[in-house]
């Protein structure tokens, strides 16, 4: 499986907000959804604030492919469910990056959003 370089992970996860674009079963793209993104070393993660019921999350898990638009640049990605062992590091990354939004981050580390954590890998 292909991984990001540290530089690629930093570039993709650098902006405060990115857009996730998922695909429908027929391959067509859904409209971009603005989300927060974090990294842990050379690994990149996203999390659904609305948990597993969010349309973009369902699309990501159904097809496993899509795009992240970061800094105006679209990158094809593969979505995989984050391992349970990675969740504490992802929580820490959200707390560190978005510390000025403590109330929102407190929500993101609750069970619903936490269960909707995806790791992004280059397609």
GROMACS .gro file of C-alpha atoms in nm:
model
  123
    1UNK     CA    1   0.000   0.000   0.000
    2UNK     CA    2   0.134   0.343  -0.095
    3UNK     CA    3   0.201   0.590   0.185
    4UNK     CA    4   0.251   0.967   0.198
    5UNK     CA    5   0.592   1.119   0.243
    6UNK     CA    6   0.617   1.343   0.547
    7UNK     CA    7   0.620   1.645   0.314
    8UNK     CA    8   0.308   1.530   0.126
    9UNK     CA    9   0.121   1.464   0.453
   10UNK     CA   10   0.218   1.809   0.581
   11UNK     CA   11   0.100   1.975   0.261
   12UNK     CA   12  -0.235   1.794   0.243
   13UNK     CA   13  -0.313   1.831   0.613
   14UNK     CA   14  -0.174   2.183   0.646
   15UNK     CA   15  -0.484   2.395   0.579
   16UNK     CA   16  -0.742   2.445   0.854
   17UNK     CA   17  -1.016   2.324   0.619
   18UNK     CA   18  -1.016   2.101   0.313
   19UNK     CA   19  -1.289   1.962   0.092
   20UNK     CA   20  -1.363   1.594   0.062
   21UNK     CA   21  -1.516   1.468  -0.261
   22UNK     CA   22  -1.660   1.118  -0.259
   23UNK     CA   23  -1.794   0.909  -0.544
   24UNK     CA   24  -2.133   0.754  -0.592
   25UNK     CA   25  -2.163   0.387  -0.680
   26UNK     CA   26  -2.187   0.484  -1.049
   27UNK     CA   27  -1.849   0.663  -1.024
   28UNK     CA   28  -1.984   1.018  -1.046
   29UNK     CA   29  -1.856   1.267  -0.791
   30UNK     CA   30  -2.061   1.412  -0.508
   31UNK     CA   31  -2.038   1.782  -0.425
   32UNK     CA   32  -1.739   1.878  -0.209
   33UNK     CA   33  -1.790   1.889   0.167
   34UNK     CA   34  -1.572   2.109   0.386
   35UNK     CA   35  -1.406   1.919   0.671
   36UNK     CA   36  -1.113   1.936   0.910
   37UNK     CA   37  -0.804   1.724   0.850
   38UNK     CA   38  -0.512   1.616   1.069
   39UNK     CA   39  -0.192   1.422   1.043
   40UNK     CA   40   0.010   1.199   1.267
   41UNK     CA   41   0.356   1.190   1.116
   42UNK     CA   42   0.316   1.072   0.757
   43UNK     CA   43  -0.041   0.951   0.810
   44UNK     CA   44  -0.345   1.167   0.728
   45UNK     CA   45  -0.690   1.139   0.887
   46UNK     CA   46  -1.036   1.292   0.856
   47UNK     CA   47  -1.336   1.255   1.083
   48UNK     CA   48  -1.706   1.314   1.033
   49UNK     CA   49  -1.854   1.554   1.287
   50UNK     CA   50  -2.193   1.391   1.217
   51UNK     CA   51  -2.062   1.040   1.267
   52UNK     CA   52  -2.117   0.751   1.031
   53UNK     CA   53  -2.451   0.882   0.899
   54UNK     CA   54  -2.303   1.178   0.709
   55UNK     CA   55  -2.355   1.145   0.333
   56UNK     CA   56  -1.990   1.208   0.249
   57UNK     CA   57  -1.878   0.945   0.503
   58UNK     CA   58  -2.120   0.685   0.367
   59UNK     CA   59  -1.994   0.759   0.015
   60UNK     CA   60  -1.631   0.731   0.125
   61UNK     CA   61  -1.682   0.395   0.291
   62UNK     CA   62  -1.904   0.258   0.013
   63UNK     CA   63  -1.658   0.320  -0.269
   64UNK     CA   64  -1.329   0.365  -0.084
   65UNK     CA   65  -1.209   0.634  -0.324
   66UNK     CA   66  -1.241   1.006  -0.375
   67UNK     CA   67  -1.044   1.328  -0.355
   68UNK     CA   68  -0.919   1.576  -0.102
   69UNK     CA   69  -0.898   1.935  -0.218
   70UNK     CA   70  -0.631   2.101  -0.008
   71UNK     CA   71  -0.479   2.439  -0.080
   72UNK     CA   72  -0.674   2.448  -0.407
   73UNK     CA   73  -0.519   2.123  -0.530
   74UNK     CA   74  -0.718   1.801  -0.578
   75UNK     CA   75  -0.551   1.475  -0.476
   76UNK     CA   76  -0.700   1.133  -0.545
   77UNK     CA   77  -0.720   0.928  -0.226
   78UNK     CA   78  -0.819   0.592  -0.088
   79UNK     CA   79  -1.035   0.597   0.225
   80UNK     CA   80  -0.983   0.326   0.486
   81UNK     CA   81  -1.129   0.297   0.833
   82UNK     CA   82  -0.879   0.408   1.094
   83UNK     CA   83  -0.759   0.137   1.329
   84UNK     CA   84  -0.885   0.162   1.686
   85UNK     CA   85  -0.523   0.180   1.803
   86UNK     CA   86  -0.480   0.503   1.598
   87UNK     CA   87  -0.775   0.688   1.749
   88UNK     CA   88  -0.590   0.833   2.052
   89UNK     CA   89  -0.323   0.982   1.822
   90UNK     CA   90  -0.595   1.126   1.596
   91UNK     CA   91  -0.772   1.276   1.900
   92UNK     CA   92  -0.444   1.437   2.004
   93UNK     CA   93  -0.385   1.571   1.653
   94UNK     CA   94  -0.733   1.732   1.649
   95UNK     CA   95  -0.678   1.885   1.994
   96UNK     CA   96  -0.339   2.023   1.889
   97UNK     CA   97  -0.436   2.162   1.548
   98UNK     CA   98  -0.777   2.299   1.641
   99UNK     CA   99  -0.714   2.402   2.004
  100UNK     CA  100  -0.881   2.740   1.947
  101UNK     CA  101  -1.208   2.550   1.883
  102UNK     CA  102  -1.209   2.344   2.204
  103UNK     CA  103  -1.588   2.296   2.212
  104UNK     CA  104  -1.598   2.156   1.861
  105UNK     CA  105  -1.297   1.933   1.926
  106UNK     CA  106  -1.464   1.804   2.244
  107UNK     CA  107  -1.749   1.692   2.018
  108UNK     CA  108  -1.513   1.536   1.762
  109UNK     CA  109  -1.352   1.310   2.022
  110UNK     CA  110  -1.686   1.168   2.137
  111UNK     CA  111  -1.791   0.819   2.031
  112UNK     CA  112  -2.007   0.913   1.728
  113UNK     CA  113  -1.753   1.124   1.537
  114UNK     CA  114  -1.463   0.915   1.667
  115UNK     CA  115  -1.619   0.603   1.512
  116UNK     CA  116  -1.622   0.787   1.178
  117UNK     CA  117  -1.246   0.833   1.141
  118UNK     CA  118  -1.086   0.756   0.806
  119UNK     CA  119  -0.725   0.731   0.709
  120UNK     CA  120  -0.635   0.877   0.369
  121UNK     CA  121  -0.379   0.716   0.145
  122UNK     CA  122  -0.261   0.815  -0.201
  123UNK     CA  123  -0.458   0.652  -0.482
   0.00000   0.00000   0.00000
